Coordinates of C-alpha atoms in Angstrom, one line a residue:
M1 CA 2.7 -28.9 6.4
E2 CA 2.9 -30.6 3.0
K3 CA 5.5 -31.9 1.6
D4 CA 6.0 -30.4 -1.2
S5 CA 5.8 -27.2 0.2
L6 CA 9.5 -28.0 2.3
L7 CA 10.7 -27.8 -1.6
Q8 CA 9.9 -24.5 -2.5
G9 CA 13.2 -23.2 -1.9
E10 CA 14.2 -20.6 0.5
S11 CA 11.9 -17.7 1.4
K12 CA 11.5 -15.1 3.9
N13 CA 9.9 -17.7 5.5
I14 CA 11.6 -21.0 5.1
E15 CA 15.5 -22.1 4.9
Y16 CA 17.3 -25.5 4.5
K17 CA 20.4 -27.2 6.7
E18 CA 22.2 -30.1 5.5
M19 CA 22.5 -31.6 8.8
V20 CA 21.8 -29.6 12.5
P21 CA 25.2 -27.4 13.0
E22 CA 27.3 -28.1 16.8
D23 CA 27.7 -24.4 16.5
S24 CA 23.6 -23.0 17.1
Q25 CA 24.7 -19.9 16.6
K26 CA 24.6 -20.8 13.2
Y27 CA 20.9 -21.1 13.0
M28 CA 20.5 -19.3 15.5
K29 CA 20.5 -16.0 13.6
S30 CA 17.2 -17.9 11.8
V31 CA 15.9 -18.4 14.8
V32 CA 15.6 -14.7 16.4
A33 CA 15.1 -13.3 12.9
F34 CA 11.2 -15.2 11.7
A35 CA 10.2 -14.2 15.8
N36 CA 10.9 -10.7 14.9
G37 CA 8.9 -11.3 11.8
D38 CA 6.1 -13.2 10.3
G39 CA 7.5 -16.5 12.1
G40 CA 9.4 -19.4 9.8
R41 CA 10.9 -22.5 9.4
I42 CA 14.1 -24.2 9.3
V43 CA 14.6 -27.1 7.1
F44 CA 17.4 -29.8 8.4
G45 CA 18.4 -32.5 5.9
I46 CA 18.4 -30.3 3.0
E47 CA 21.2 -29.5 1.3
D48 CA 21.0 -25.6 0.3
G49 CA 21.1 -24.4 -3.0
T50 CA 21.0 -28.7 -5.0
M51 CA 17.2 -28.6 -2.4
Q52 CA 18.2 -32.9 -2.6
V53 CA 16.5 -34.5 0.4
V54 CA 19.4 -36.2 2.1
G55 CA 18.0 -36.3 5.8
I56 CA 18.7 -37.2 9.3
P57 CA 19.4 -40.4 9.9
Q58 CA 16.8 -41.8 12.5
S59 CA 19.1 -43.1 15.1
D60 CA 20.5 -39.3 16.0
L61 CA 16.8 -37.7 15.9
F62 CA 15.4 -37.1 19.4
R63 CA 19.1 -36.4 20.8
L64 CA 19.5 -33.7 17.9
M65 CA 16.0 -31.8 18.7
D66 CA 16.6 -31.9 22.2
A67 CA 19.9 -30.5 21.4
I68 CA 18.0 -27.5 19.1
T69 CA 15.4 -27.3 21.8
N70 CA 17.7 -26.7 24.3
A71 CA 19.5 -24.0 22.6
V72 CA 17.4 -22.2 21.5
T73 CA 15.2 -21.8 25.0
D74 CA 18.4 -20.7 26.1
S75 CA 20.1 -18.8 23.8
C76 CA 17.3 -15.4 22.9
A77 CA 15.5 -13.2 24.4
P78 CA 12.7 -13.3 25.3
M79 CA 12.8 -16.5 25.6
I80 CA 11.5 -18.9 22.2
I81 CA 9.4 -21.9 22.6
P82 CA 10.2 -23.7 19.4
D83 CA 7.6 -26.0 17.8
L84 CA 9.9 -29.5 16.5
F85 CA 8.7 -32.7 14.9
V86 CA 9.8 -35.0 12.8
Q87 CA 9.3 -35.3 9.0
E88 CA 9.1 -38.5 6.1
V89 CA 9.7 -36.5 2.8
K90 CA 11.1 -39.2 -0.1
G91 CA 12.2 -42.2 2.7
K92 CA 14.8 -40.1 4.4
S93 CA 13.7 -38.0 7.6
L94 CA 13.2 -33.9 8.3
I95 CA 13.7 -32.4 11.4
I96 CA 11.5 -28.9 11.3
L97 CA 12.4 -26.3 13.2
E98 CA 8.7 -23.8 13.2
I99 CA 8.9 -20.6 15.1
A100 CA 6.0 -18.7 15.7
P101 CA 6.0 -14.6 15.3
G102 CA 6.5 -13.1 18.5
M103 CA 4.8 -10.7 20.7
Q104 CA 7.8 -9.2 22.7
R105 CA 10.0 -7.6 20.0
P106 CA 12.6 -7.6 19.6
Y107 CA 14.1 -10.8 19.8
Y108 CA 17.3 -11.3 20.4
I109 CA 21.2 -13.8 20.9
K110 CA 21.6 -13.1 24.6
K111 CA 25.5 -13.9 23.4
K112 CA 25.7 -10.5 21.2
G113 CA 23.1 -7.8 23.6
L114 CA 20.1 -6.4 21.8
V115 CA 22.6 -4.3 19.3
K116 CA 24.0 -6.4 17.4
G117 CA 21.8 -9.8 18.5
T118 CA 19.2 -8.7 17.0
Y119 CA 18.2 -10.5 13.6
I120 CA 15.5 -9.8 10.8
R121 CA 14.8 -11.7 7.9
T122 CA 14.8 -10.3 4.0
A123 CA 13.6 -12.2 1.2
G124 CA 15.8 -15.5 1.8
T125 CA 18.5 -14.2 3.8
T126 CA 18.8 -13.2 7.5
R127 CA 20.7 -9.7 8.6
P128 CA 21.1 -7.5 11.6
A129 CA 18.5 -5.3 12.0
D130 CA 19.4 -1.4 11.6
Q131 CA 19.0 1.1 13.6
A132 CA 15.5 2.2 11.9
M133 CA 15.1 -1.3 12.8
L134 CA 15.9 -2.0 15.3
Q135 CA 13.7 1.2 17.5
E136 CA 10.8 0.1 15.1
L137 CA 10.6 -3.1 16.7
L138 CA 11.5 -1.8 19.7
L139 CA 8.0 0.7 19.6
E140 CA 6.3 -2.3 18.4
G141 CA 7.0 -4.8 21.2
K142 CA 5.7 -1.8 23.4
N143 CA 2.4 -1.7 21.3
K144 CA 3.7 1.9 21.0
F145 CA 3.7 4.7 16.9
F146 CA 6.2 6.6 16.5
D147 CA 4.4 9.3 15.3
Q148 CA 2.9 9.7 18.5
Q149 CA 6.1 9.6 20.8
P150 CA 7.1 13.6 21.8
I151 CA 10.3 14.9 19.3
P152 CA 12.9 15.8 21.8
N153 CA 13.2 20.1 21.6
L154 CA 9.8 21.9 19.9
K155 CA 7.6 24.0 22.4
V156 CA 3.8 24.5 21.8
K157 CA 2.6 28.2 20.7
Q158 CA -1.1 27.6 21.8
S159 CA -1.0 30.0 18.2
D160 CA 0.1 27.3 16.7
V161 CA -2.0 25.2 17.4
A162 CA -5.1 26.9 16.6
A163 CA -3.7 27.6 13.4
L164 CA -3.3 23.8 13.0
C165 CA -7.0 22.9 14.1
H166 CA -7.9 25.7 11.4
S167 CA -6.4 24.9 8.5
M168 CA -7.2 20.8 9.1
R169 CA -10.8 21.7 9.0
E170 CA -10.2 23.4 6.3
T171 CA -8.6 20.9 4.5
A172 CA -11.7 18.3 5.1
K173 CA -13.8 20.2 3.7
K174 CA -11.4 21.4 0.7
N175 CA -11.5 17.4 -0.1
A176 CA -14.9 16.3 1.2
A177 CA -17.2 14.0 -1.3
S178 CA -20.5 15.7 -1.0
D179 CA -22.0 18.5 0.7
F180 CA -23.5 16.3 3.4
Q181 CA -19.8 15.4 4.2
R182 CA -18.9 19.3 4.2
Q183 CA -21.8 20.1 7.1
E184 CA -20.8 16.9 8.9
I185 CA -17.1 18.0 9.3
K186 CA -16.5 19.3 12.8
E187 CA -14.8 21.7 15.2
L188 CA -11.3 20.7 15.3
T189 CA -10.0 20.9 19.0
V190 CA -6.8 20.4 21.3
N191 CA -8.2 18.0 23.6
Q192 CA -9.3 15.9 19.6
L193 CA -5.7 16.3 19.0
I194 CA -4.7 14.8 21.8
S195 CA -6.8 11.7 21.5
W196 CA -5.0 10.9 17.9
G197 CA -1.8 11.6 20.1
V198 CA -0.7 14.7 18.1
L199 CA -0.3 16.2 21.5
L200 CA 0.6 14.9 24.7
E201 CA -0.4 16.6 27.5
H202 CA 1.8 16.0 31.1
K203 CA 1.0 17.9 34.2
G204 CA -0.9 20.7 32.5
Q205 CA 1.3 21.6 29.8
L206 CA 1.2 20.2 25.8
I207 CA 4.5 17.9 24.3
P208 CA 4.7 18.2 20.9
T209 CA 4.6 14.9 19.1
Y210 CA 6.8 14.0 15.6
A211 CA 3.4 14.0 14.3
Y212 CA 2.7 17.8 15.7
A213 CA 5.7 18.4 13.8
M214 CA 5.1 16.7 10.4
L215 CA 1.8 18.7 10.2
T216 CA 3.5 21.8 11.3
H217 CA 6.3 21.5 9.5
Q218 CA 8.9 21.9 12.4
A219 CA 12.2 20.5 13.5
G220 CA 13.0 19.1 9.9
Y221 CA 9.3 16.8 9.5
P222 CA 8.7 15.5 8.0
P223 CA 11.2 14.5 4.6
V224 CA 10.4 16.0 1.2
V225 CA 9.1 14.2 -0.9
Q226 CA 11.0 13.7 -4.7
C227 CA 9.1 14.0 -7.7
A228 CA 10.8 13.1 -11.4
V229 CA 9.7 12.6 -14.7
F230 CA 11.7 10.6 -17.1
K231 CA 11.0 9.9 -20.8
T232 CA 12.0 5.8 -20.9
E233 CA 10.8 2.9 -19.1
D234 CA 13.9 3.0 -17.2
R235 CA 16.2 6.4 -15.3
A236 CA 18.5 6.5 -18.1
V237 CA 16.8 10.1 -19.7
F238 CA 15.8 12.5 -16.9
I239 CA 13.4 15.6 -18.0
D240 CA 11.7 16.9 -14.7
K241 CA 12.2 16.9 -10.8
R242 CA 10.6 18.7 -8.3
E243 CA 11.0 17.9 -4.4
I244 CA 8.1 19.1 -2.0
D245 CA 9.0 20.5 1.4
A246 CA 5.7 21.8 3.1
P247 CA 3.6 20.1 5.6
I248 CA 2.7 16.5 5.1
Q249 CA -1.0 16.8 4.4
E250 CA 0.7 19.7 0.8
Q251 CA 2.5 17.3 0.2
V252 CA -0.1 15.2 -0.5
E253 CA -1.8 17.9 -2.4
K254 CA 1.7 19.0 -4.5
A255 CA 2.6 16.0 -4.8
Y256 CA -0.8 14.9 -7.0
Q257 CA -1.1 18.2 -8.7
Y258 CA 2.7 17.4 -9.8
V259 CA 1.4 14.1 -11.5
L260 CA -1.9 15.4 -12.9
E261 CA 1.1 18.0 -14.4
K262 CA 3.2 15.0 -16.6
I263 CA -0.3 13.0 -17.3
N264 CA -1.9 12.9 -20.9
M265 CA -5.1 14.2 -21.1
G266 CA -7.3 13.5 -23.1
A267 CA -11.1 15.5 -23.5
R268 CA -14.6 14.3 -24.1
F269 CA -18.3 17.0 -25.3
Q270 CA -21.0 17.2 -23.0
G271 CA -23.0 19.2 -25.7
V272 CA -21.0 22.4 -25.3
Y273 CA -18.8 21.6 -22.5
R274 CA -15.7 20.5 -22.8
Q275 CA -14.1 17.9 -19.7
D276 CA -10.8 16.9 -18.9
I277 CA -10.3 13.0 -18.6
Y278 CA -6.4 12.2 -17.4
E279 CA -5.0 9.1 -18.1
L280 CA -4.9 7.5 -14.8
P281 CA -7.7 8.2 -12.7
P282 CA -7.2 10.8 -10.4
D283 CA -8.1 9.5 -7.4
S284 CA -6.0 7.1 -7.1
I285 CA -3.6 8.9 -7.5
R286 CA -4.0 11.2 -4.9
E287 CA -5.0 8.0 -2.5
L288 CA -1.6 6.5 -3.6
I289 CA 0.1 9.3 -2.6
A290 CA -1.9 10.5 1.0
N291 CA -1.3 6.6 1.9
A292 CA 2.4 6.4 1.1
L293 CA 3.3 9.5 3.1
V294 CA 0.9 8.5 6.4
H295 CA 2.1 5.1 6.1
R296 CA 5.7 5.0 5.4
N297 CA 8.0 4.6 8.4
Y298 CA 10.0 7.7 9.0
L299 CA 12.2 5.7 11.5
E300 CA 13.8 4.8 8.3
P301 CA 15.7 7.9 5.8
G302 CA 15.8 9.1 2.6
S303 CA 12.8 10.3 0.8
I304 CA 9.0 8.3 -0.9
Q305 CA 9.6 8.9 -4.4
I306 CA 7.1 9.5 -7.1
A307 CA 8.4 9.2 -10.6
L308 CA 6.9 9.2 -13.9
F309 CA 7.5 7.1 -16.5
S310 CA 6.8 5.8 -20.5
D311 CA 5.0 3.2 -19.5
R312 CA 3.9 3.8 -15.6
L313 CA 4.0 5.6 -12.5
E314 CA 5.4 4.7 -9.1
V315 CA 5.6 5.7 -5.6
T316 CA 8.1 4.9 -3.9
S317 CA 8.0 4.7 -0.1
P318 CA 11.2 3.9 3.0
G319 CA 9.9 0.7 5.1
G320 CA 8.8 -2.4 3.5
L321 CA 5.0 -3.7 4.4
M322 CA 4.6 -4.6 8.2
R323 CA 4.4 -7.7 9.9
G324 CA 1.1 -10.2 8.4
V325 CA 0.8 -7.5 5.7
T326 CA 1.5 -9.2 2.0
P327 CA 1.0 -7.1 -1.1
E328 CA -2.4 -10.4 -1.4
K329 CA -3.9 -9.4 2.0
M330 CA -3.3 -5.5 0.5
K331 CA -5.4 -5.8 -2.6
E332 CA -8.0 -8.4 -0.5
G333 CA -8.5 -4.6 2.2
F334 CA -6.0 -5.5 4.9
S335 CA -4.2 -2.8 6.5
K336 CA -1.9 -2.1 9.3
I337 CA -1.4 1.6 11.1
R338 CA 1.5 2.3 11.4
N339 CA 1.5 6.2 12.0
R340 CA -2.0 6.0 13.8
A341 CA -2.3 10.1 14.6
L342 CA -1.2 10.8 11.3
A343 CA -3.8 8.4 10.6
N344 CA -6.6 9.5 12.3
A345 CA -5.4 13.2 10.4
F346 CA -5.5 11.9 7.4
A347 CA -8.7 10.7 7.9
Y348 CA -10.5 13.6 9.2
M349 CA -9.0 15.5 5.9
N350 CA -11.1 13.1 4.1
L351 CA -7.2 12.3 2.9
I352 CA -7.6 8.7 3.4
E353 CA -10.0 6.0 4.8
K354 CA -8.7 4.5 7.7
W355 CA -10.2 0.8 6.6
G356 CA -8.3 -0.6 4.5
S357 CA -10.4 0.2 1.9
G358 CA -8.2 2.6 -0.4
F359 CA -6.3 0.0 -2.2
P360 CA -9.2 -2.1 -3.5
R361 CA -10.4 1.3 -4.4
I362 CA -7.4 1.4 -6.8
L363 CA -8.0 -1.6 -8.5
R364 CA -11.5 -1.2 -9.2
D365 CA -10.3 2.5 -10.2
C366 CA -7.8 1.1 -12.5
R367 CA -10.5 -2.1 -14.2
D368 CA -12.7 0.9 -14.6
Y369 CA -9.5 2.5 -17.2
G370 CA -9.3 -0.4 -19.0
L371 CA -5.8 -0.4 -16.9
R372 CA -3.8 -3.6 -16.4
E373 CA -3.4 -4.0 -12.5
P374 CA -1.7 -2.0 -10.5
E375 CA 1.5 -3.4 -9.3
I376 CA 3.0 -4.3 -5.0
L377 CA 6.2 -4.6 -4.7
D378 CA 8.4 -4.9 -1.1
F379 CA 11.7 -5.3 -1.3
D380 CA 14.9 -4.2 0.1
G381 CA 12.9 -2.0 3.2
D382 CA 11.5 -0.3 1.0
L383 CA 7.2 -0.5 -0.9
R384 CA 6.5 -0.1 -4.3
V385 CA 3.5 0.3 -6.2
N386 CA 3.5 0.5 -10.3
L387 CA 0.3 1.5 -11.6
Y388 CA 0.6 1.5 -14.9
R389 CA -0.2 3.7 -18.0
K390 CA -1.2 2.8 -21.3
T391 CA 1.6 2.5 -24.3
D392 CA -0.4 0.7 -26.7
Q393 CA -2.2 2.5 -29.2
T394 CA -6.3 1.4 -28.4
A395 CA -7.2 -0.7 -32.0
N396 CA -9.2 0.9 -35.3
Q397 CA -12.5 1.2 -33.4
T398 CA -14.0 4.3 -35.2
K399 CA -14.4 2.9 -38.4
N400 CA -17.5 3.1 -40.8
T401 CA -18.8 4.8 -38.2
D402 CA -22.8 6.9 -39.2
Q403 CA -23.5 10.6 -38.8
T404 CA -24.1 10.0 -34.8
G405 CA -21.3 8.5 -34.3
T406 CA -21.7 5.3 -33.4
N407 CA -20.1 2.5 -34.3
L408 CA -21.6 0.3 -37.6
S409 CA -18.8 -2.8 -37.8
V410 CA -21.6 -4.6 -35.8
K411 CA -25.6 -4.6 -35.6
L412 CA -27.1 -3.0 -33.2
N413 CA -31.1 -4.2 -31.3
D414 CA -33.7 -1.5 -31.6
K415 CA -33.1 -1.5 -27.9
E416 CA -29.3 -0.9 -28.2
E417 CA -30.2 1.8 -30.2
A418 CA -32.2 3.9 -27.5
I419 CA -29.9 3.2 -24.8
L420 CA -26.9 4.5 -27.1
A421 CA -28.7 7.6 -28.0
Y422 CA -29.7 8.4 -24.3
I423 CA -26.1 7.9 -23.6
Q424 CA -25.4 10.5 -26.3
K425 CA -27.3 12.9 -24.8
K426 CA -26.8 12.3 -20.7
P427 CA -23.2 10.4 -20.5
D428 CA -23.7 10.7 -16.6
S429 CA -26.7 9.2 -16.3
T430 CA -26.9 7.0 -14.6
Q431 CA -28.6 2.9 -15.4
S432 CA -31.8 3.7 -13.0
E433 CA -31.8 7.3 -15.2
I434 CA -31.5 5.1 -18.2
A435 CA -33.8 2.3 -16.8
M436 CA -36.9 5.1 -17.2
A437 CA -36.3 7.7 -20.2
T438 CA -36.4 4.0 -22.3
S439 CA -38.6 2.6 -20.6
L440 CA -36.7 -0.5 -20.2
S441 CA -36.2 -2.7 -17.2
L442 CA -32.9 -1.9 -15.2
G443 CA -32.2 -5.8 -15.4
T444 CA -33.1 -4.9 -19.6
I445 CA -30.7 -1.5 -19.4
K446 CA -27.7 -4.2 -17.1
Y447 CA -28.0 -6.4 -19.9
H448 CA -27.4 -4.6 -23.2
T449 CA -24.9 -2.3 -22.0
K450 CA -23.1 -4.6 -20.9
K451 CA -23.2 -6.3 -23.8
L452 CA -22.9 -2.6 -25.7
Q453 CA -19.3 -3.1 -24.1
E454 CA -18.5 -6.1 -25.8
K455 CA -19.4 -5.1 -28.9
G456 CA -17.1 -2.4 -28.4
C457 CA -19.3 0.4 -28.6
L458 CA -20.4 1.9 -25.4
K459 CA -17.0 2.0 -22.5
R460 CA -17.0 3.0 -19.1
M461 CA -14.7 5.7 -18.2
G462 CA -13.9 6.9 -14.3
T463 CA -15.1 4.9 -11.5
H464 CA -18.2 3.5 -10.5
R465 CA -19.4 5.8 -8.6
K466 CA -18.0 9.3 -10.5
G467 CA -17.7 7.5 -13.9
Y468 CA -19.4 8.6 -16.7
W469 CA -20.8 6.6 -20.3
S470 CA -18.7 6.8 -23.6
V471 CA -19.8 5.8 -26.5
I472 CA -17.2 5.1 -29.5
L473 CA -17.1 7.9 -31.2
K474 CA -15.4 9.0 -35.1

């Protein structure tokens, strides 16, 4: 552990105590909170607030370390085994109490009991776990998922199961990216729903789960999705709102269409045909909404909120990031499944990718659109992702154009002129196709298309897979 990391201030994973309190309950709450979360450390010998290093007297070190170890092992259930060591900072001794993430959650203080003695860490504070968080900790400790639990007072009808299987297969076909993928979609069976945890089987009887209720829109599940449009960058001036109350797979489509209705649209022309282009990448919007629905914490009250502001699209879902997941890891493709049955169902319906590739794709699409990098915020038990719109006007790049519409403010060579001429005829061409049509090597095409983009004469729109080239026109 580096010394500088000890002095960065209290956070989700670090807490300071000026001295070792005689009453161990004053730090035991944080001990169980760290065990219930991503782990953390308590540093004894630093004054909270001032960050002044006061140290622990050398004569008391071993006695106090024994007292801390005994207090932690005796006070918590399941038992927590702490890691204690001494570190010198600015010539003074500090006791570091390190708590690893626990595998038998929830951890709690024995004297207070499970309900009142379970604590979690939020930002730099320790707070009691509410009922929803306690339930999630209990499920995680048993390696279970909420959406796979049986839902009380709901019956399964064979006709309803057959209708669900049919509608899910039709949704999968609709969302297929290609004819080949569409042909590969298999018939959905009851046994498949059971293997995912959408249904349970007991003594020959089918038992519905929360996932089944959400997919069939029964027993008050899923909660509504709230959509709204605001005039400015905050919630001061409200323009429009809509609540989407439908099966969870339909919520994805209806929320997605709502956003497309409200964002700006441009156009490009390919010959005599007009193609509409949205200001935000549609695939990213859909992926973001689908991920919010499948990964939210359904034990938490409240609704997913999709809000469109003048500068951003904001998607907020109840339940923060799961243990071990950070915004940085999400950007790299790391993910954990909170609702396994729904994740399997959404993957079958081609609504999400199961293996964490969703957010890296969103990052790439926004980069291709020339947009600011999306923002991930984990706060107050909620998760929010912002897709930023373009609010500044593009600099005047269309001055001094010739009759073909090409920018004349820069000098082009013969190869670049040939590339632009072909792209104007076929904007959706690949670099390999351009190379064949112009009799240039693929390496030459890659080099000059990059140079043309740097000169402001050429722009790549959409994604690498589904995008097209745009020559800067009048």
